[in-house]
GROMACS .gro file of C-alpha atoms in nm:
model
  101
    1MET     CA    1  -3.057  20.793  26.570
    2GLY     CA    2  -2.885  20.765  26.229
    3ASN     CA    3  -2.711  21.099  26.270
    4ASN     CA    4  -2.561  20.994  26.604
    5VAL     CA    5  -2.423  20.677  26.444
    6ASN     CA    6  -2.276  20.881  26.158
    7LEU     CA    7  -2.117  21.129  26.401
    8THR     CA    8  -1.971  20.848  26.608
    9LEU     CA    9  -1.835  20.681  26.295
   10ALA     CA   10  -1.686  21.011  26.177
   11ALA     CA   11  -1.514  21.058  26.516
   12ALA     CA   12  -1.375  20.704  26.502
   13ILE     CA   13  -1.240  20.762  26.151
   14ARG     CA   14  -1.070  21.086  26.259
   15LYS     CA   15  -0.916  20.910  26.559
   16ALA     CA   16  -0.799  20.618  26.346
   17ARG     CA   17  -0.574  20.851  26.147
   18TYR     CA   18  -0.360  20.892  26.459
   19ILE     CA   19  -0.354  20.537  26.594
   20GLY     CA   20  -0.001  20.407  26.551
   21ALA     CA   21   0.102  20.723  26.370
   22MET     CA   22   0.189  20.933  26.672
   23GLU     CA   23   0.510  20.910  26.869
   24ARG     CA   24   0.511  20.946  27.245
   25TYR     CA   25   0.661  21.280  27.348
   26ARG     CA   26   0.962  21.213  27.572
   27ASP     CA   27   0.883  21.505  27.806
   28LEU     CA   28   1.231  21.536  27.953
   29SER     CA   29   1.107  21.788  28.212
   30GLY     CA   30   0.828  21.559  28.328
   31THR     CA   31   0.579  21.848  28.333
   32SER     CA   32   0.468  21.892  27.972
   33GLY     CA   33   0.107  21.902  27.863
   34VAL     CA   34   0.213  21.735  27.536
   35THR     CA   35   0.182  21.356  27.527
   36ALA     CA   36   0.244  21.265  27.161
   37TYR     CA   37   0.318  21.409  26.819
   38ALA     CA   38   0.328  21.319  26.451
   39ILE     CA   39   0.554  21.501  26.207
   40ARG     CA   40   0.448  21.543  25.846
   41ALA     CA   41   0.621  21.728  25.561
   42ASP     CA   42   0.457  22.066  25.624
   43ALA     CA   43   0.276  22.007  25.952
   44ILE     CA   44   0.287  21.867  26.301
   45ASP     CA   45   0.006  21.704  26.496
   46VAL     CA   46   0.035  21.755  26.871
   47GLN     CA   47  -0.166  21.558  27.127
   48PHE     CA   48  -0.217  21.714  27.469
   49ALA     CA   49  -0.287  21.544  27.802
   50GLY     CA   50  -0.664  21.579  27.761
   51GLY     CA   51  -0.641  21.375  27.441
   52ALA     CA   52  -0.721  21.646  27.187
   53VAL     CA   53  -0.493  21.661  26.884
   54TYR     CA   54  -0.407  21.996  26.728
   55THR     CA   55  -0.271  22.018  26.374
   56TYR     CA   56  -0.032  22.304  26.304
   57THR     CA   57   0.051  22.355  25.937
   58VAL     CA   58   0.284  22.581  25.744
   59ALA     CA   59  -0.027  22.760  25.618
   60SER     CA   60  -0.174  22.813  25.965
   61ALA     CA   61   0.133  22.877  26.182
   62GLY     CA   62   0.412  22.954  25.938
   63ARG     CA   63   0.708  22.751  25.820
   64THR     CA   64   0.947  22.880  26.088
   65HIS     CA   65   0.712  22.786  26.371
   66VAL     CA   66   0.629  22.442  26.230
   67ARG     CA   67   0.997  22.358  26.178
   68ARG     CA   68   1.080  22.474  26.532
   69MET     CA   69   0.795  22.266  26.679
   70GLN     CA   70   0.916  21.962  26.484
   71ARG     CA   71   1.268  22.004  26.627
   72LEU     CA   72   1.135  22.050  26.980
   73ALA     CA   73   0.910  21.744  26.946
   74ARG     CA   74   1.204  21.530  26.841
   75SER     CA   75   1.418  21.664  27.125
   76GLY     CA   76   1.150  21.591  27.387
   77SER     CA   77   1.176  21.929  27.552
   78GLY     CA   78   1.011  22.271  27.522
   79LEU     CA   79   0.725  22.196  27.284
   80SER     CA   80   0.436  22.284  27.514
   81THR     CA   81   0.600  22.609  27.623
   82TYR     CA   82   0.678  22.706  27.263
   83ILE     CA   83   0.319  22.646  27.157
   84ALA     CA   84   0.186  22.850  27.451
   85GLN     CA   85   0.420  23.139  27.379
   86HIS     CA   86   0.424  23.151  26.999
   87VAL     CA   87   0.147  22.963  26.818
   88ARG     CA   88  -0.132  22.895  27.067
   89GLY     CA   89  -0.429  22.965  26.839
   90ALA     CA   90  -0.256  22.920  26.504
   91TYR     CA   91  -0.369  22.562  26.451
   92ALA     CA   92  -0.535  22.441  26.133
   93ALA     CA   93  -0.758  22.182  26.301
   94ARG     CA   94  -0.852  22.043  26.640
   95HIS     CA   95  -0.954  21.679  26.676
   96GLU     CA   96  -1.139  21.563  26.985
   97PRO     CA   97  -1.016  21.255  27.167
   98TYR     CA   98  -1.198  20.934  27.082
   99GLY     CA   99  -1.536  20.911  27.250
  100HIS     CA  100  -1.593  21.286  27.258
  101SER     CA  101  -1.795  21.491  27.011
   0.00000   0.00000   0.00000
């Protein structure tokens, strides 16, 4: 029982890092799988429609890709397609949506 409480607490703490920190993705096409993002100095966190947040860093995806994703996120267009075509598996971390293990 104690381990389940600790795992739930750990998930809540991970989720709390993103509350209020992520910006809604404008999705100018209206068809994107991306719902929100957070830009950091050398990384970008991208939340997809299912709720999972993927962190792409300069170390995991490369500086050129991270900078391009940051520009696309700000513009509100093309981010999901870019990720699918160029950096799909090059994320540093994946965070489950709140309430999932």
